JSON list of C-alpha atoms in Angstrom, two decimals:
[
{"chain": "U", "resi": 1, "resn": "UNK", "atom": "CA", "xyz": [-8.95, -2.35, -10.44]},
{"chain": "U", "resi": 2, "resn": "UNK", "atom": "CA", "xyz": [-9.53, -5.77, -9.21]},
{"chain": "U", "resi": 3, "resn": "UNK", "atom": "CA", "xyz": [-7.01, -8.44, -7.84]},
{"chain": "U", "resi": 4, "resn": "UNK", "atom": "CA", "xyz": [-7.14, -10.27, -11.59]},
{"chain": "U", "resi": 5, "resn": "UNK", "atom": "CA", "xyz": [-6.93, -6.78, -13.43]},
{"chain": "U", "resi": 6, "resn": "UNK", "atom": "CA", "xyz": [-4.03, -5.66, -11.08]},
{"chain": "U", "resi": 7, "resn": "UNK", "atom": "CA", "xyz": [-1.85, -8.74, -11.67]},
{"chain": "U", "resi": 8, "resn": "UNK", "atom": "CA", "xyz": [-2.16, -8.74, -15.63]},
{"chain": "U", "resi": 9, "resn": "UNK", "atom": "CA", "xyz": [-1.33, -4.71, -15.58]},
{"chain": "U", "resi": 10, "resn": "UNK", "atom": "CA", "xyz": [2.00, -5.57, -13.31]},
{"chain": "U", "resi": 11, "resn": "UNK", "atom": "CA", "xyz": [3.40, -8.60, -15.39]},
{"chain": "U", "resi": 12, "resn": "UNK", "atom": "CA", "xyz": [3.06, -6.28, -18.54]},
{"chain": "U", "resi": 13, "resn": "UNK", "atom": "CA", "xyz": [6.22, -5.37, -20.18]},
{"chain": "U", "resi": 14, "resn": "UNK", "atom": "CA", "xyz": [5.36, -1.94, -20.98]},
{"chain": "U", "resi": 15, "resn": "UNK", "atom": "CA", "xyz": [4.10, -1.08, -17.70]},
{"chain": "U", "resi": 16, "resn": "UNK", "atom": "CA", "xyz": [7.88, -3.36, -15.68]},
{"chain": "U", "resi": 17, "resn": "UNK", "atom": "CA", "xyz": [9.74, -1.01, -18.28]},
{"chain": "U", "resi": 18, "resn": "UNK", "atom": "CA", "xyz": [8.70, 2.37, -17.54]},
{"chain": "U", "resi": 19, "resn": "UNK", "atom": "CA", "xyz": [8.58, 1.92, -13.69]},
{"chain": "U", "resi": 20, "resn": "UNK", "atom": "CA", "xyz": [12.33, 0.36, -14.29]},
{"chain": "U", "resi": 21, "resn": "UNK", "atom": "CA", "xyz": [13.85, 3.42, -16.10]},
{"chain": "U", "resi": 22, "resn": "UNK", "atom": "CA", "xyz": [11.87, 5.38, -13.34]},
{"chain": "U", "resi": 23, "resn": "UNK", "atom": "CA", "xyz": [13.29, 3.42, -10.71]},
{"chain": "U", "resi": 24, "resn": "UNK", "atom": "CA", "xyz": [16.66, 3.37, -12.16]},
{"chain": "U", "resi": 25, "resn": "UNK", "atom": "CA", "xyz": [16.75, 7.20, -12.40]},
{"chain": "U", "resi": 26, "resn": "UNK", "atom": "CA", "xyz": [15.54, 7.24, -8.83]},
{"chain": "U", "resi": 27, "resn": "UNK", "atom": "CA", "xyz": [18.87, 5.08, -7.83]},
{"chain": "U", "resi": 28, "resn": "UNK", "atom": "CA", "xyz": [20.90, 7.29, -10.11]},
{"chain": "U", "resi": 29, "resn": "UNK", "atom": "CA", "xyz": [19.81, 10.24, -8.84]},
{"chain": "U", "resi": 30, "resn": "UNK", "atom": "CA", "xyz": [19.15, 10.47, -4.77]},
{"chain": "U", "resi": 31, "resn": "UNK", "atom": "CA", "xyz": [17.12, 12.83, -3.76]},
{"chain": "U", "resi": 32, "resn": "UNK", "atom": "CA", "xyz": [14.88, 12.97, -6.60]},
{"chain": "U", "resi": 33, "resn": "UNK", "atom": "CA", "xyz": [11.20, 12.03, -7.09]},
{"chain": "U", "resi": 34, "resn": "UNK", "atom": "CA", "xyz": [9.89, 10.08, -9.57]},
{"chain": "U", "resi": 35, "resn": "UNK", "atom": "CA", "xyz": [6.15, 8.46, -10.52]},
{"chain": "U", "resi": 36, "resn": "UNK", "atom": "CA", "xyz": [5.88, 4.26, -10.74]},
{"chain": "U", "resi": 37, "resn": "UNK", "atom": "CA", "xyz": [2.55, 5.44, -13.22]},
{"chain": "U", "resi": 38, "resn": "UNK", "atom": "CA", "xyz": [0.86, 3.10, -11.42]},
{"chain": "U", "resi": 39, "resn": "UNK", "atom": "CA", "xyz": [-3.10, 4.92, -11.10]},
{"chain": "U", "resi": 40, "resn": "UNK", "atom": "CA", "xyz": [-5.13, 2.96, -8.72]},
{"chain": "U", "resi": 41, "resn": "UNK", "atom": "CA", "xyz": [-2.79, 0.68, -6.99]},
{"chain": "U", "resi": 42, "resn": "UNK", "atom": "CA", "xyz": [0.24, 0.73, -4.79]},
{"chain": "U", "resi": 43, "resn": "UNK", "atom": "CA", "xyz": [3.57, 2.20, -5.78]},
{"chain": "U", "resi": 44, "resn": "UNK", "atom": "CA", "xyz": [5.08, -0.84, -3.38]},
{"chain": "U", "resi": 45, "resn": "UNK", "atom": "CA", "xyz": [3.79, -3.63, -5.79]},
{"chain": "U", "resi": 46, "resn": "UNK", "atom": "CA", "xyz": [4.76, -2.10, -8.59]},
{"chain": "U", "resi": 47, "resn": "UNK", "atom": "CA", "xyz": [8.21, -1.71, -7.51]},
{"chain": "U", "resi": 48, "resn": "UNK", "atom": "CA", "xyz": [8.08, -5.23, -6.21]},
{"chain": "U", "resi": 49, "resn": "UNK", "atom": "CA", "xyz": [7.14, -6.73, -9.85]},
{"chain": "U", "resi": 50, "resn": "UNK", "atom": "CA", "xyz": [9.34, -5.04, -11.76]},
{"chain": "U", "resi": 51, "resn": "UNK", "atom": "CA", "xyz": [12.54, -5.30, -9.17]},
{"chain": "U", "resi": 52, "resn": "UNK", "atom": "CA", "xyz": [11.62, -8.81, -8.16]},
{"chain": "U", "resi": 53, "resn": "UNK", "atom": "CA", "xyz": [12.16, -12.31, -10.14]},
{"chain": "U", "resi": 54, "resn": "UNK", "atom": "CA", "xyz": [12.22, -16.06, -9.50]},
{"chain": "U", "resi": 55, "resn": "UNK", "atom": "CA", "xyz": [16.00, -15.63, -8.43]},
{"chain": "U", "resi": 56, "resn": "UNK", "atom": "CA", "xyz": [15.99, -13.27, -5.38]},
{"chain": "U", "resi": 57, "resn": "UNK", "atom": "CA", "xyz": [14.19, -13.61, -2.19]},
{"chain": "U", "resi": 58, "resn": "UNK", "atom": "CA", "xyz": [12.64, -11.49, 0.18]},
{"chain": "U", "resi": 59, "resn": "UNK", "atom": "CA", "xyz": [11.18, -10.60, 3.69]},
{"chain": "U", "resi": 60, "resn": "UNK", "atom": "CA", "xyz": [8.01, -8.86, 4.23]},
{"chain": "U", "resi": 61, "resn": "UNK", "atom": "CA", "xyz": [9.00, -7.27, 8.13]},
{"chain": "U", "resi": 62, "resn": "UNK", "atom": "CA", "xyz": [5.17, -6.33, 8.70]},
{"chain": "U", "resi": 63, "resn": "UNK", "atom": "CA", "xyz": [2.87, -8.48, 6.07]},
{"chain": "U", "resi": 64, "resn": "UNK", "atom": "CA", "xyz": [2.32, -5.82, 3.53]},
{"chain": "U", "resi": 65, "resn": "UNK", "atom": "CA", "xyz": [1.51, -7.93, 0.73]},
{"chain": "U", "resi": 66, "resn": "UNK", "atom": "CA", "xyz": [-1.87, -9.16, 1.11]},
{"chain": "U", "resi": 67, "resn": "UNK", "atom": "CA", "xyz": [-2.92, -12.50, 0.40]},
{"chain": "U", "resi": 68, "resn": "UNK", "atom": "CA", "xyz": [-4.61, -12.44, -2.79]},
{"chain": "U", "resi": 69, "resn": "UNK", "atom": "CA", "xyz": [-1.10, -10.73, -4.21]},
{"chain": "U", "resi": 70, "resn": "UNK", "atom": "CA", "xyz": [1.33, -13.42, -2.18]},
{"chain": "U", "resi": 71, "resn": "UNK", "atom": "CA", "xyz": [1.12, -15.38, -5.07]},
{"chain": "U", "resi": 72, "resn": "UNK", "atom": "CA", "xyz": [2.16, -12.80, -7.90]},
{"chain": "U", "resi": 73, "resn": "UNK", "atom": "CA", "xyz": [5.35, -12.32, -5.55]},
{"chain": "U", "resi": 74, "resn": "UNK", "atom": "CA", "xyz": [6.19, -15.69, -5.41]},
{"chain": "U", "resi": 75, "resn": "UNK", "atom": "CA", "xyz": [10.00, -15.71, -4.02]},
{"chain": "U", "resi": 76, "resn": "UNK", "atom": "CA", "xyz": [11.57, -17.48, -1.53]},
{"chain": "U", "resi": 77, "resn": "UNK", "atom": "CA", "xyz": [10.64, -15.27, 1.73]},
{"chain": "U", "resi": 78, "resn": "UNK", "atom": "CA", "xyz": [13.65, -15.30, 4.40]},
{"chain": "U", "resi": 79, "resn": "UNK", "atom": "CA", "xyz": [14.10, -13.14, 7.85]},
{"chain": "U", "resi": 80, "resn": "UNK", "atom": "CA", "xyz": [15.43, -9.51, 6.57]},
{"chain": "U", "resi": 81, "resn": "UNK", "atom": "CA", "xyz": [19.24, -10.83, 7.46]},
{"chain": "U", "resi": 82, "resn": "UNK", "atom": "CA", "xyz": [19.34, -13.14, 4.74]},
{"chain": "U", "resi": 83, "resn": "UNK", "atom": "CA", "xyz": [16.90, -11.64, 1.90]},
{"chain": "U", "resi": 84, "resn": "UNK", "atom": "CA", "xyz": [17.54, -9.41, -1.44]},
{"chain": "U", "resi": 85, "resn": "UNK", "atom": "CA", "xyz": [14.66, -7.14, -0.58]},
{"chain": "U", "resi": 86, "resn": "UNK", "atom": "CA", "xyz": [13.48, -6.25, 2.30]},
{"chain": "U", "resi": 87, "resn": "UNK", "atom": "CA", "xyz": [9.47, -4.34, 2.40]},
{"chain": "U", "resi": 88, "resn": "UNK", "atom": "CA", "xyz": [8.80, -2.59, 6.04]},
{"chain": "U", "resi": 89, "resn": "UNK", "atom": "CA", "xyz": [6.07, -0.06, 7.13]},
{"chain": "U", "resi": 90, "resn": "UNK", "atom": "CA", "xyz": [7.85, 3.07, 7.48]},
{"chain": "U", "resi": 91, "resn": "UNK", "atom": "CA", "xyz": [5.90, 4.69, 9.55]},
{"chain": "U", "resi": 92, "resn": "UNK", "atom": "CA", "xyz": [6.63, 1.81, 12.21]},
{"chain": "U", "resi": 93, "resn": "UNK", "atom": "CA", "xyz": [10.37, 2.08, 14.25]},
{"chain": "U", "resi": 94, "resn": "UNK", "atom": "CA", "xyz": [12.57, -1.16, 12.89]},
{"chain": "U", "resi": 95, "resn": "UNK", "atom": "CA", "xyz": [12.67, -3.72, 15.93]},
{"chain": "U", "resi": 96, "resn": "UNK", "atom": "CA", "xyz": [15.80, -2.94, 17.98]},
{"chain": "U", "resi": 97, "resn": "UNK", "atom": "CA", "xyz": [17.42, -6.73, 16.66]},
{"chain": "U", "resi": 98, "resn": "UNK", "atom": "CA", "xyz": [16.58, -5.97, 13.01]},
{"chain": "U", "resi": 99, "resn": "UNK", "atom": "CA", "xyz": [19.87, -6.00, 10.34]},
{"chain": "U", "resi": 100, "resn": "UNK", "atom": "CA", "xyz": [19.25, -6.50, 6.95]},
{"chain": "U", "resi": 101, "resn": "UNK", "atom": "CA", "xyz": [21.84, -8.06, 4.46]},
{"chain": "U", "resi": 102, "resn": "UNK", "atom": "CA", "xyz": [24.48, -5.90, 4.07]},
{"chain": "U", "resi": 103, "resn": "UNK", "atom": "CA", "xyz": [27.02, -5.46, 1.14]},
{"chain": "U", "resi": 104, "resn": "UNK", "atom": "CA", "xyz": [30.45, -4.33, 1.35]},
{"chain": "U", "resi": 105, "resn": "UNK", "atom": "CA", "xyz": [32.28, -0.91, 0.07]},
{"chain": "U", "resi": 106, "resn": "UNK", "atom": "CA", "xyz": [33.67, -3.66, -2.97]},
{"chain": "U", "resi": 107, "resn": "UNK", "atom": "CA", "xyz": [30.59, -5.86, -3.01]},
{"chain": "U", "resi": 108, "resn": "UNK", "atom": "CA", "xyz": [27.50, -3.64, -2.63]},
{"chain": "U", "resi": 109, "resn": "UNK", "atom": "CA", "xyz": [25.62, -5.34, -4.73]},
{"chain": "U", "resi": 110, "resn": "UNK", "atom": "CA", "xyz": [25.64, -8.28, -1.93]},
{"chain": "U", "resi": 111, "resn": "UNK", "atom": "CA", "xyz": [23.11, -6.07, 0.39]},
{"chain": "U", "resi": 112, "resn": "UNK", "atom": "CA", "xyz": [19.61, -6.00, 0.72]},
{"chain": "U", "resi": 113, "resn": "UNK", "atom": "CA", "xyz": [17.37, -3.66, -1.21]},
{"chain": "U", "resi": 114, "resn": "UNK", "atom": "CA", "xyz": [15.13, -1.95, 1.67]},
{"chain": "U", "resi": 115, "resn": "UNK", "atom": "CA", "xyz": [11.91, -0.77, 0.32]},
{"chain": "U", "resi": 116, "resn": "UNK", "atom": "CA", "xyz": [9.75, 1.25, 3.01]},
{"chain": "U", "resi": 117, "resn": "UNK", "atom": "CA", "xyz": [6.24, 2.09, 2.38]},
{"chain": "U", "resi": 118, "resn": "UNK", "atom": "CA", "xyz": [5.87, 5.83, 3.83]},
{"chain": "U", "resi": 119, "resn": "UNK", "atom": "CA", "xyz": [2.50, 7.93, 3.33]},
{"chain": "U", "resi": 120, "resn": "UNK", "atom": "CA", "xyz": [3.57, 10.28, 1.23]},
{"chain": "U", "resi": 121, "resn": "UNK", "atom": "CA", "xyz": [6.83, 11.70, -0.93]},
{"chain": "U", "resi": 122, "resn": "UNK", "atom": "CA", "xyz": [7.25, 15.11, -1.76]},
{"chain": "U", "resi": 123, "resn": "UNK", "atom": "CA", "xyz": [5.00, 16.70, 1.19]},
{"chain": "U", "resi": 124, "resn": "UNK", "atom": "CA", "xyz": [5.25, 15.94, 5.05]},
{"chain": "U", "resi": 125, "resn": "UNK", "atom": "CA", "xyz": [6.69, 16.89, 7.86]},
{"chain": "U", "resi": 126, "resn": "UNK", "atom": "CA", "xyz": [10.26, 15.96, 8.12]},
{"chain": "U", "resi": 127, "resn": "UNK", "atom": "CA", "xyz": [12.77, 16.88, 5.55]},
{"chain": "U", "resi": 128, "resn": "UNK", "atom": "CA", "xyz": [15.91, 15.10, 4.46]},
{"chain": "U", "resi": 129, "resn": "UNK", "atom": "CA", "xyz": [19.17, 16.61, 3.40]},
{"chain": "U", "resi": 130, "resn": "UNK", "atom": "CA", "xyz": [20.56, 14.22, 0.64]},
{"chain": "U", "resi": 131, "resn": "UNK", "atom": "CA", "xyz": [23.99, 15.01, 0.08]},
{"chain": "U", "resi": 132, "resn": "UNK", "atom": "CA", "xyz": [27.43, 12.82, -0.51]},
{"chain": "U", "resi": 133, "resn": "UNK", "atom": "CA", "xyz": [28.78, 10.74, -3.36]},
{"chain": "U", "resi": 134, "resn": "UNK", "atom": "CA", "xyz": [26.70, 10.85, -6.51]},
{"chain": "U", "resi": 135, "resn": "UNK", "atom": "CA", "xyz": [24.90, 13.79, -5.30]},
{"chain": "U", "resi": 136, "resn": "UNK", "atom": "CA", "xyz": [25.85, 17.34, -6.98]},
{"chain": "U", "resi": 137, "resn": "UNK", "atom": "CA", "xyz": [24.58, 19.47, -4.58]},
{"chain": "U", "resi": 138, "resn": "UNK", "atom": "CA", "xyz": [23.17, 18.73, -1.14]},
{"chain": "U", "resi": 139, "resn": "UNK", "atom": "CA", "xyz": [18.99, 18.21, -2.18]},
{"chain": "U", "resi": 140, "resn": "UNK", "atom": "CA", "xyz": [16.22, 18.25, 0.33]},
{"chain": "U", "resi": 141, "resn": "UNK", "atom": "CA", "xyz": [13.24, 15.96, 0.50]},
{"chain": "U", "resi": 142, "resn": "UNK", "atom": "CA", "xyz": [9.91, 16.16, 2.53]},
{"chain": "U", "resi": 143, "resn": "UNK", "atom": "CA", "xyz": [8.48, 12.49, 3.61]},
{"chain": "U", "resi": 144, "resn": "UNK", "atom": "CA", "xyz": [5.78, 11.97, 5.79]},
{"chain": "U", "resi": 145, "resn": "UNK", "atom": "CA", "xyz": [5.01, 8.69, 7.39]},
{"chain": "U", "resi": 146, "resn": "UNK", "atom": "CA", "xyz": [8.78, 7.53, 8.21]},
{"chain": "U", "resi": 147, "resn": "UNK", "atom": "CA", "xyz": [9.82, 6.86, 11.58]},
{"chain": "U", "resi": 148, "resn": "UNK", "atom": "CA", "xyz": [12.62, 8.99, 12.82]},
{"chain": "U", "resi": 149, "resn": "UNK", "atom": "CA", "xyz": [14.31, 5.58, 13.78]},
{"chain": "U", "resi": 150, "resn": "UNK", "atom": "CA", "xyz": [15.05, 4.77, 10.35]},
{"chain": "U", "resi": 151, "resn": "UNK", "atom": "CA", "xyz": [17.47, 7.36, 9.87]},
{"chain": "U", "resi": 152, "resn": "UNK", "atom": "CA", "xyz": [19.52, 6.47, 12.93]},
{"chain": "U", "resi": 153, "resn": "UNK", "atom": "CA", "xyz": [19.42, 3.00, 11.68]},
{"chain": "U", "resi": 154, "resn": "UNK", "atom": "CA", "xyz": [20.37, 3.67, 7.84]}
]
């Protein structure tokens, strides 16, 4: 799929709809795994197009949009303190004076959304335990590509 052919398949409805009731199940229910159907390009862009609109901004800690896509995701870009979303490498350790936005226990919605690219979901080395509020039952996950300093950062 080329640069052109990419951008038309992202800004389609059908295609922002799906991946937003899959991404919306994904926040409902931690833990679980879900498919952005997005054959042939990165799972990062399409979450980026269809959580991402003219009114929030966002910080890209370790360029991962490339150039020719920069414009599709055109947002105000701020440092991770101050921006809505937040992209990082996962498989890189956050830099020891990183803090993204945070929300509050009343105001969560005033936080950053952190979206970190990791190889793979579902297989890997390290496993999660998800467990706590919203979660029935304590469910594992295997990731591979995310740097154990995440976790002490989360």
């Amino acid at each position: 799929m080329n640069d052109s052919d990419l951008v038309q398949w992202l800004a389609s409805a059908p295609v922002q709809q799906r991946c937003y009731r899959q991404i919306l199940d994904a926040f409902s229910y931690p833990g679980s795994l879900h498919s952005l159907c997005c054959e042939g390009c990165e799972p990062l862009w399409v979450a980026l197009a269809t959580l991402v609109d003219g009114g929030a901004t966002l910080s890209d800690c370790d360029q991962l949009i490339p150039d020719e896509l920069a414009p599709f995701f055109d947002v105000p870009r701020l440092a991770a303190s101050a921006a809505d979303f937040v992209i990082c490498n996962a498989s890189k350790p956050p830099r020891e004076d990183w803090h993204p936005k945070l929300g509050t226990i009343y105001q969560p919605h005033l936080g950053a959304t952190l979206l970190l690219r990791c190889e793979s979901l579902g297989k890997g080395a390290l496993e999660l335990q998800v467990s706590g509020p919203g979660v029935r039952a304590t469910t594992s996950m295997l990731v591979d590509g995310l740097h154990a300093r995440w976790i002490a950062v989360r």
